[in-house]
Short mmCIF file of C-alpha atoms in Angstrom, two decimals:
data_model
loop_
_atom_site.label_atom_id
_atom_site.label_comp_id
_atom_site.label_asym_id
_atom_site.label_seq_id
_atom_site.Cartn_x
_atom_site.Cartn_y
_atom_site.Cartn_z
CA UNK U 1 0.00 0.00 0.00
CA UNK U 2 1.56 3.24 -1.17
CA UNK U 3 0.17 6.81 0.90
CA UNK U 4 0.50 9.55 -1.65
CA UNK U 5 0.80 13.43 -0.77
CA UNK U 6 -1.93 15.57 -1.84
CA UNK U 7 -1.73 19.64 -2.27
CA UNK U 8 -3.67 20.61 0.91
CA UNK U 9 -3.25 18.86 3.93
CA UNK U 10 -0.11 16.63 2.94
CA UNK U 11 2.18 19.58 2.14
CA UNK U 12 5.29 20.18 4.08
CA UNK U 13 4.98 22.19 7.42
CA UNK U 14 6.43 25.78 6.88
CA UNK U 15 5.68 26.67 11.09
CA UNK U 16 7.62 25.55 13.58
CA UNK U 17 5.34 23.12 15.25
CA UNK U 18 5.30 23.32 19.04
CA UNK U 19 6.67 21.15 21.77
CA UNK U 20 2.80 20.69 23.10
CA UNK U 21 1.15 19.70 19.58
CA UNK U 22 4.55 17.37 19.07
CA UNK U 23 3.77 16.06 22.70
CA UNK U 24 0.20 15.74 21.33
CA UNK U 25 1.16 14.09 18.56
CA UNK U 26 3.48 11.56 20.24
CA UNK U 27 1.40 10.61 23.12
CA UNK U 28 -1.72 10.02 20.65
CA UNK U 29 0.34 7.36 18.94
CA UNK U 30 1.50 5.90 22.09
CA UNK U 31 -2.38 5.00 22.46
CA UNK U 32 -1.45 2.25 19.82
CA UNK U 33 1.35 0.85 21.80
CA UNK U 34 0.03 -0.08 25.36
CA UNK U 35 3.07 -0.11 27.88
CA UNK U 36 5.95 1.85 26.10
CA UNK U 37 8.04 4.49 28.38
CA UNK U 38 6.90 8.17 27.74
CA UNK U 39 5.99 10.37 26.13
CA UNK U 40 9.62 11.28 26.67
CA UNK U 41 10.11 14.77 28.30
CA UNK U 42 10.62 17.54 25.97
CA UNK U 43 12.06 19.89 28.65
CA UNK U 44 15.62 19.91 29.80
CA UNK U 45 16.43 17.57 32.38
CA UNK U 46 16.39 19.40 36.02
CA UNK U 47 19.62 17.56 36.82
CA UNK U 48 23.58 18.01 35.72
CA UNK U 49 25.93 15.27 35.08
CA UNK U 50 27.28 16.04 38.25
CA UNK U 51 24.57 14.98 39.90
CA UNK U 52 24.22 11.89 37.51
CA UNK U 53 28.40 11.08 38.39
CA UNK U 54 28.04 12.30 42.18
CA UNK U 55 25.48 9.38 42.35
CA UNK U 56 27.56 6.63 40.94
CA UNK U 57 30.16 4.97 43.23
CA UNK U 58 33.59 5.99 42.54
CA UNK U 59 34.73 2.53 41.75
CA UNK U 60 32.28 2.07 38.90
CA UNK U 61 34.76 4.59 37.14
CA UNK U 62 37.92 2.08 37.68
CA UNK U 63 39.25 0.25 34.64
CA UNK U 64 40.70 -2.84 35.16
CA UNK U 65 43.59 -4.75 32.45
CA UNK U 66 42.52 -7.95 34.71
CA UNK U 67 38.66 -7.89 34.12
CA UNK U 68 38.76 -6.51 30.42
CA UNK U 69 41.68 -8.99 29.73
CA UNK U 70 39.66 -11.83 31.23
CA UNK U 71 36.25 -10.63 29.15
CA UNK U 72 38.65 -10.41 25.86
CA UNK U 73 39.97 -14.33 26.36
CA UNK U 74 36.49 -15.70 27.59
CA UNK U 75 35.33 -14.38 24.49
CA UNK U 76 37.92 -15.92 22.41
CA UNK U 77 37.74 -19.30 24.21
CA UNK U 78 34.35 -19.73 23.72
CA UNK U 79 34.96 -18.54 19.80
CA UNK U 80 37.69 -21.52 19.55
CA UNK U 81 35.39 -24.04 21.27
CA UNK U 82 32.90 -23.07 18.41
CA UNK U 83 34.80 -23.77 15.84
CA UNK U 84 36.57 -26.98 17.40
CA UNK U 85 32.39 -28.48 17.95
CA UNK U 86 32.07 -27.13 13.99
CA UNK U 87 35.25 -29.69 13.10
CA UNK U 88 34.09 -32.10 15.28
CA UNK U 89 31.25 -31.95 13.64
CA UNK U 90 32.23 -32.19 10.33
CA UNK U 91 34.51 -34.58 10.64
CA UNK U 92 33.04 -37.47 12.21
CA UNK U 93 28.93 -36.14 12.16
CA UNK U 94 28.20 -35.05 8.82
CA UNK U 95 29.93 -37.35 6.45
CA UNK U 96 27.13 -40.12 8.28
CA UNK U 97 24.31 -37.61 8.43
CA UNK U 98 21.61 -36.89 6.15
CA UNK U 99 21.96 -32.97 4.49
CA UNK U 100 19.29 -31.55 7.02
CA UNK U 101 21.07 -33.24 9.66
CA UNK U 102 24.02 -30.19 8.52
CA UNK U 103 21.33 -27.27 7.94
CA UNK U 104 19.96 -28.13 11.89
CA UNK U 105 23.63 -28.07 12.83
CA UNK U 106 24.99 -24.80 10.91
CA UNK U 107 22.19 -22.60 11.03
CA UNK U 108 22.18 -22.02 15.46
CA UNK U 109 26.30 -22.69 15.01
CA UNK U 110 26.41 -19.68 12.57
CA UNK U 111 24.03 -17.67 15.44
CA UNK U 112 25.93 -18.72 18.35
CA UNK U 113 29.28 -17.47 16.48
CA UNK U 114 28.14 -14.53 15.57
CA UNK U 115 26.87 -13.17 18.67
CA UNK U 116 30.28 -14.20 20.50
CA UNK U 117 32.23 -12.54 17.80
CA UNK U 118 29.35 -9.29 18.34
CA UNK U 119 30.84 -9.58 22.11
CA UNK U 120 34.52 -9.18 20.87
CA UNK U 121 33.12 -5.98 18.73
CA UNK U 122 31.81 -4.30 21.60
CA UNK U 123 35.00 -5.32 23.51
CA UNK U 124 37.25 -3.42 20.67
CA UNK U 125 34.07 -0.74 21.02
CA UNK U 126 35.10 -0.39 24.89
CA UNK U 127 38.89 0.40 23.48
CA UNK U 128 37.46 2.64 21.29
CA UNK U 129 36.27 4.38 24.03
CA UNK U 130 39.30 3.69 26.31
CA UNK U 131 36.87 2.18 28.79
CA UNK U 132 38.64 -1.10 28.09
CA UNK U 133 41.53 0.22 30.26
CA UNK U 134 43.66 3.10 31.75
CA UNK U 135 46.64 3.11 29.13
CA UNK U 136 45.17 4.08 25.55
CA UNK U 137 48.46 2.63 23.89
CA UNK U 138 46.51 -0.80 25.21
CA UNK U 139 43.68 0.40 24.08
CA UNK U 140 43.88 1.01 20.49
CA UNK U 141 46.32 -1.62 19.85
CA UNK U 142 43.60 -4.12 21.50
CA UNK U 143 40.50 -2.42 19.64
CA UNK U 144 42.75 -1.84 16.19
CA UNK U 145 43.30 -6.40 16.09
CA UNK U 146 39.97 -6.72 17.26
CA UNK U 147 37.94 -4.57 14.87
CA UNK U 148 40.24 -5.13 11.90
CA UNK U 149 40.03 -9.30 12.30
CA UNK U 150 35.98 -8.35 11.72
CA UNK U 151 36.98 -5.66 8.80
CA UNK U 152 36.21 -2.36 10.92
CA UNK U 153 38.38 0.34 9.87
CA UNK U 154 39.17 1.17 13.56
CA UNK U 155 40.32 4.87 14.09
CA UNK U 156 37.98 5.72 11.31
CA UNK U 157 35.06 4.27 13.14
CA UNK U 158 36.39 5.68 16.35
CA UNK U 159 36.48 9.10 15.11
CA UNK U 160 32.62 9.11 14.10
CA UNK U 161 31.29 6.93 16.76
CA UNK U 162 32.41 9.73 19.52
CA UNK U 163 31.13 12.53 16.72
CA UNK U 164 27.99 10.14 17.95
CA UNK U 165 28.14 10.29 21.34
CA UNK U 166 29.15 13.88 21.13
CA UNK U 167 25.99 14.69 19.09
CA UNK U 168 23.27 12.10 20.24
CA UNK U 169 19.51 12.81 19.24
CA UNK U 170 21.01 16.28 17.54
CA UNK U 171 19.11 16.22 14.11
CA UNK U 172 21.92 18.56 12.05
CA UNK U 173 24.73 17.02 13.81
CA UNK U 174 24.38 13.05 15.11
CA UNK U 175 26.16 10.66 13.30
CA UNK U 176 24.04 7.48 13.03
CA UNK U 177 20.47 7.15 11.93
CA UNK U 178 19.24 10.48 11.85
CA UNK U 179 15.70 10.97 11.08
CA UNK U 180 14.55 11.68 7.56
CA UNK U 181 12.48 15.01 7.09
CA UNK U 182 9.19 14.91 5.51
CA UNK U 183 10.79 17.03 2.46
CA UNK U 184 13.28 14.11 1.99
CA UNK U 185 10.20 11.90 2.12
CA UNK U 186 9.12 12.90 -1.26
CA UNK U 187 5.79 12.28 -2.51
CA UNK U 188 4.24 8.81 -0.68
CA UNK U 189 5.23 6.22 1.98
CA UNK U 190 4.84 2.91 1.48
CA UNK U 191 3.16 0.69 3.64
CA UNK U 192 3.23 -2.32 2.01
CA UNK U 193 4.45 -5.38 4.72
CA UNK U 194 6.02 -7.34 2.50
CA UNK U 195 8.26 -4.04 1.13
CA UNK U 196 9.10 -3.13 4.51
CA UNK U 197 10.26 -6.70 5.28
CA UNK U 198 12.46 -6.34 2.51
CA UNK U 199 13.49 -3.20 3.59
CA UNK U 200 14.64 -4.33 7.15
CA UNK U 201 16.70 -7.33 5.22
CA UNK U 202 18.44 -4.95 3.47
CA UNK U 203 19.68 -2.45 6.66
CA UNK U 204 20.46 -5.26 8.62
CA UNK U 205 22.26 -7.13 5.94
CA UNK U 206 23.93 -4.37 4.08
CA UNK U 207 23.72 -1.31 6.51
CA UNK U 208 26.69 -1.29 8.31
CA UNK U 209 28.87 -1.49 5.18
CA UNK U 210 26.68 1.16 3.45
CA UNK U 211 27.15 2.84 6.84
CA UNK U 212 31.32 3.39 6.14
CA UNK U 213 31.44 3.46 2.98
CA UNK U 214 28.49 6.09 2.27
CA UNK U 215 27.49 7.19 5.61
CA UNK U 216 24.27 5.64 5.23
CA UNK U 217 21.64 7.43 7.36
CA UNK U 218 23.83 10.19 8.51
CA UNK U 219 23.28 13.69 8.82
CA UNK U 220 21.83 15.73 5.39
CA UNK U 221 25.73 18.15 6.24
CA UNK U 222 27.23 14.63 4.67
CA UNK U 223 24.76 14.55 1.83
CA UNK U 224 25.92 17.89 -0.34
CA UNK U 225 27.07 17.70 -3.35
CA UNK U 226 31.12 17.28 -3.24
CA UNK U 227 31.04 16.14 0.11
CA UNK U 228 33.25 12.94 1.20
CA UNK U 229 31.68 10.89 3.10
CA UNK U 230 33.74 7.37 3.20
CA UNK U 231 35.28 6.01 6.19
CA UNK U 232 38.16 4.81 3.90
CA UNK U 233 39.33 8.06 2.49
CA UNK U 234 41.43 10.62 4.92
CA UNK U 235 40.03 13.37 3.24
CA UNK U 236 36.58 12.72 4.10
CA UNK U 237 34.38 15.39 5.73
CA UNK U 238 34.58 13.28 9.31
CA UNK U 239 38.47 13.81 9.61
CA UNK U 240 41.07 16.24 10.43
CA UNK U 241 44.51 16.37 9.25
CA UNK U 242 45.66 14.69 12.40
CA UNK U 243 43.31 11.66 11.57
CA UNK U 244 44.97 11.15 8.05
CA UNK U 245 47.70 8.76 9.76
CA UNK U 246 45.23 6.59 11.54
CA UNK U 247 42.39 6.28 8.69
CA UNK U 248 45.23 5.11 6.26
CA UNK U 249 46.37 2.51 9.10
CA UNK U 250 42.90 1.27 9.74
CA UNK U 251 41.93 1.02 5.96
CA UNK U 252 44.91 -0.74 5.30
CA UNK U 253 44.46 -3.28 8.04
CA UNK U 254 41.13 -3.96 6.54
CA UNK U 255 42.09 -3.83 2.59
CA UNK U 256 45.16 -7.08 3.92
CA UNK U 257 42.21 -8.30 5.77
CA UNK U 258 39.99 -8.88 2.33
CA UNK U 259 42.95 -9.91 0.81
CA UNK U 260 43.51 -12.70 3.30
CA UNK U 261 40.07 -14.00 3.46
CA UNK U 262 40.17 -13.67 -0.81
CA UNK U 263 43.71 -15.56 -0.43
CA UNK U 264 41.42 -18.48 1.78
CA UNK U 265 38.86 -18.69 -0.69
CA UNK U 266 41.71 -19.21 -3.52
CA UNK U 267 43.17 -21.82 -1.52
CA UNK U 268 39.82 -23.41 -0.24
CA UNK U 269 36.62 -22.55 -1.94
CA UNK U 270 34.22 -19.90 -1.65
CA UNK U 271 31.79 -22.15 0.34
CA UNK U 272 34.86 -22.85 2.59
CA UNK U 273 35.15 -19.30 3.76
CA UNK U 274 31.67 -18.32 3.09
CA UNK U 275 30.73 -21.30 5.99
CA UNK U 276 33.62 -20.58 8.70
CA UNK U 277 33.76 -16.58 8.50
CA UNK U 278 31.10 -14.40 6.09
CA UNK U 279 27.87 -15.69 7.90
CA UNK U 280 29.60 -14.93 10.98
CA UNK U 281 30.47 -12.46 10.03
CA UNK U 282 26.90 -10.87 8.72
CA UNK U 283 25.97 -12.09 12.15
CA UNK U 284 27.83 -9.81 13.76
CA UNK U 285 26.71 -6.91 11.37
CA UNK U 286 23.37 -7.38 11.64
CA UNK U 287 23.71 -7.33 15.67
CA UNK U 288 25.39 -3.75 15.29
CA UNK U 289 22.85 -2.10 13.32
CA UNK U 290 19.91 -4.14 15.16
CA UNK U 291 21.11 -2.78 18.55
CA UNK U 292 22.14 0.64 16.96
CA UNK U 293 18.91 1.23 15.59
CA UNK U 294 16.70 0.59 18.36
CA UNK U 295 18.66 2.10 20.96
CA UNK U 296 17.89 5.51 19.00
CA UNK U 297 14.90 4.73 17.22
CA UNK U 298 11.06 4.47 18.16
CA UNK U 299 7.67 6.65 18.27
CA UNK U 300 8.78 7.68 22.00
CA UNK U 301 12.18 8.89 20.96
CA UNK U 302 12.28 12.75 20.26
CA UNK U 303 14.86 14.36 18.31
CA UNK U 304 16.10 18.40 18.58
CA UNK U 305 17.36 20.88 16.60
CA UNK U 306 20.47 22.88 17.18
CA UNK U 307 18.60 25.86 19.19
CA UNK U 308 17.37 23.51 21.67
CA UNK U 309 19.51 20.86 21.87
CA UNK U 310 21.89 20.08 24.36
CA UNK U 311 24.59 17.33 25.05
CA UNK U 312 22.54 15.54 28.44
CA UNK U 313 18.95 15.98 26.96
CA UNK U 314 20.39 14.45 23.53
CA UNK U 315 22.19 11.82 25.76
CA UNK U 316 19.07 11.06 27.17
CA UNK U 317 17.58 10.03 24.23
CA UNK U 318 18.90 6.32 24.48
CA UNK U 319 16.57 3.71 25.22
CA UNK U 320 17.42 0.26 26.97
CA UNK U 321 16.73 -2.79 25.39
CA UNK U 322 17.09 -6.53 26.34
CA UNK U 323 17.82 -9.58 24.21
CA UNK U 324 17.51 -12.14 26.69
CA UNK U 325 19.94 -12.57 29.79
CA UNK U 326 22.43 -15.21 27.49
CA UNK U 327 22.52 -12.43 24.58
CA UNK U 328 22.87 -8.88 27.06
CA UNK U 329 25.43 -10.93 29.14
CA UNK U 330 27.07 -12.14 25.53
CA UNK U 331 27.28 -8.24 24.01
CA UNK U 332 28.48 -7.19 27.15
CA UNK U 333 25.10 -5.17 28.16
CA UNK U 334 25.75 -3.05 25.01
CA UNK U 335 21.91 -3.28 24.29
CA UNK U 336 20.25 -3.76 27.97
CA UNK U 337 22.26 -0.69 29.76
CA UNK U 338 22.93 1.83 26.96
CA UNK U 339 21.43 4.86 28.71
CA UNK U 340 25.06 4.67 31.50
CA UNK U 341 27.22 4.25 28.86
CA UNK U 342 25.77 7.25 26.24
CA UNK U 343 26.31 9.35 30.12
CA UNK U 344 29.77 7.87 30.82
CA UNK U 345 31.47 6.52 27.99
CA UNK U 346 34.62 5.46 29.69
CA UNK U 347 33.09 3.69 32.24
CA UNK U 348 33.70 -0.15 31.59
CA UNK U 349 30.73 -1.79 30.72
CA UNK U 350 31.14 -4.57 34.13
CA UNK U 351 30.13 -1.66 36.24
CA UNK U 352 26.73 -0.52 34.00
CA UNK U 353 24.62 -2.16 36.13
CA UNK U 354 25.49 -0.82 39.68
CA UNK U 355 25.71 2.75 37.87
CA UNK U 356 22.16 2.61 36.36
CA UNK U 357 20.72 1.29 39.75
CA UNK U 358 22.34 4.20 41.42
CA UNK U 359 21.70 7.07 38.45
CA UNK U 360 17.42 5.73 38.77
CA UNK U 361 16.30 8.11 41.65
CA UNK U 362 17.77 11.26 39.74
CA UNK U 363 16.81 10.05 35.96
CA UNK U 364 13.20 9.29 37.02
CA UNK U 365 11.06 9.58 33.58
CA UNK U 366 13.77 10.95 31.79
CA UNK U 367 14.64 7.38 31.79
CA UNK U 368 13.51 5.18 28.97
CA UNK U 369 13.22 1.39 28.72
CA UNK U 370 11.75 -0.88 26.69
CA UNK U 371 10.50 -4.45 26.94
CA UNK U 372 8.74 -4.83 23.42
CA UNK U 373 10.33 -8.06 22.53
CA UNK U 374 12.97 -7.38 19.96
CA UNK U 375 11.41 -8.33 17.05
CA UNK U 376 8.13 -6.44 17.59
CA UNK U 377 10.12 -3.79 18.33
CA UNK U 378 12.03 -3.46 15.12
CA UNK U 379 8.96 -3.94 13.30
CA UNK U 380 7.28 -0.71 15.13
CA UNK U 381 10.66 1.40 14.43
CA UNK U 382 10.22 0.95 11.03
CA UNK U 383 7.15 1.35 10.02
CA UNK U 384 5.56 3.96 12.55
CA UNK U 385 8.72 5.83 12.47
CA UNK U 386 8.99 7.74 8.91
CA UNK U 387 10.13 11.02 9.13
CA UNK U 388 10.03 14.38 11.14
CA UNK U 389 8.51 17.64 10.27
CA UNK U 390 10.96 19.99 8.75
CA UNK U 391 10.24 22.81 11.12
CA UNK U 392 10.08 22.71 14.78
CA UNK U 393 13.07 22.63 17.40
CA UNK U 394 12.01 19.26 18.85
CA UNK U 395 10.34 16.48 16.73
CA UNK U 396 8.86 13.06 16.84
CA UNK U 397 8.39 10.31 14.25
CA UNK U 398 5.47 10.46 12.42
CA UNK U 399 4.33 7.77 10.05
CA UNK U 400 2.10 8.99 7.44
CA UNK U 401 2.18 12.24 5.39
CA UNK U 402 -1.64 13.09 6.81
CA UNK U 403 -0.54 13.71 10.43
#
């Protein structure tokens, strides 16, 4: 089903539209969705990040080489006993087993890998942060193997991810699935189910490399004519001249990278690597812009423009999410405690927990949290959240062109 824009009613805002109709507006379509946090609060948050750290015990701050280190080789262990039970498997299993015998085998091994290897992403996201410990020389030589074994150009992504955190929930100036205005929109929406199915596929599958190598729902200040935008290429609108040195190392660890797992597939097959590391390896992509997306994205979420944004009410706009105790514990509470780590970014992610419990009392409703199971939750994101009006200071989603 395709919504077209008429001449009347369906043409774009040219008034600012106020924080009360946009609170209107958002709590109306929170009618459909019994039990979701908000409508988030549009005014700035009473409290200071001084209050917020004042809460938190000191030690929560305290980076440790023993517990990262011990995080990093868990990981890794339980990566090699993957792939030792995948052998095992092969060797003396399949050759006996009828072919869906190998499809009921593959298909949760390929799952299970991939979300392990998401939890060594996040751990080279902690370096990126230098929340993986006190010494950054540890650091980014830790989070440069790390993210360029999964073909993450690391200083590049580093650069834009704290552009991110510096900029959360800013419309002109975030760096990571910013809204699209109802201009942008064009002329319809469409609704069709099956479309937007096909849609999801596609950003999960593809998003994250369309995401550095085209900045792929990024800011419009990325979309000008001329403009770089390429997490490969030093001159690109992200980087300063002191970034040149670290882009080129990071795209050159991932350009050997390709060549090595090309190099595999010459001396194997393409089935050979496409088996042990690319569906892994999409694993792990999809992960990063599934937990991305809904951590930033839903009809509760508002988004601000420059004149009333500011760095904590932006930061705010973060919403926890669980997978499941074996998958929060496995991404190292990347999804389930997000809100403490957009507030404290170099605070290791083993002491989320005890901060959030501690940060509550002050937060209060400026705290958001979702339990929409995952997949309903994706599914709302996406279709109920279309665009923003192209005038007003702070927005919400809308999903047709008739609101």
């Amino acid at each position: 089903m395709t919504v077209s824009r008429g001449n009347s009613s369906l043409s774009r805002r040219s008034a600012a539209v106020s924080d009360d109709a946009q609170r209107a507006g958002a709590t109306e379509q929170l009618k459909d969705h019994p039990g979701l946090p908000g409508p988030f609060p549009l005014e700035s948050p009473p409290f200071t990040v001084r209050d917020l750290r004042a809460a938190v015990p000191k030690h929560c701050f305290e980076r440790s080489y023993a517990t990262s280190f011990y995080h990093l080789f868990l990981d890794l262990f339980k990566t090699a006993v993957l792939y030792a039970v995948a052998v095992a498997f092969d060797t003396y299993v399949a050759p006996h087993a009828p072919g869906a015998v190998w499809w009921l085998f593959y298909l949760p091994w390929w799952y299970a890998t991939g979300s392990v290897l998401t939890g060594v992403w996040v751990l080279a996201h902690e370096c990126g942060h230098h929340a993986f410990s006190p010494s950054e020389v540890v650091n980014d030589v830790v989070g440069y193997v790390l993210h360029t074994a999964l073909l993450v150009p690391y200083h590049s992504w580093r650069v834009t991810h704290g552009k991110h955190h510096s900029n959360t929930g800013s419309l002109e100036h975030d760096e990571v699935f910013v809204p699209t205005t109802r201009a942008a929109v064009g002329e319809h929406i469409t609704e069709s189910p099956l479309f937007s199915l096909l849609e999801i596929a596609n950003m999960l599958l593809l998003g994250w490399p369309a995401y550095l190598i085209a900045n792929a729902s990024g800011p419009a200040k990325y979309k000008r004519p001329g403009v770089i935008a390429n997490h490969f290429h030093p001159g690109s609108a992200f980087f300063t001249a002191r970034d040149w040195a670290g882009v080129v190392v990071g795209a050159a660890g991932v350009v050997a990278g390709v060549a090595g797992v090309c190099y595999w597939a010459y001396l194997t097959s393409v089935a050979t690597v496409t088996k042990w590391y690319i569906i892994p390896y999409l694993i792990v992509n999809l992960h990063l812009v599934l937990i991305t997306y809904l951590q930033h994205t839903d009809v509760f979420v508002p988004h601000f423009r420059e004149s009333r944004w500011t760095w904590l009410h932006g930061a705010m706009c973060t919403v926890d999410r669980s997978f499941g105790s074996v998958l929060d514990h496995t991404f190292h509470r990347i999804a389930d405690l997000h809100v403490c780590h957009h507030l404290f970014s170099r605070m290791p992610f083993y002491h989320h927990e005890e901060a959030t419990k501690a940060m509550l009392p002050i937060l209060g409703k400026y705290y958001m949290r979702d339990t929409t199971p995952i997949p309903m939750a994706l599914w709302r994101a996406w279709t109920q959240c279309k665009y923003v009006e192209d005038e007003g200071d702070v927005v919400m989603y809308k999903r047709r062109l008739d609101e």
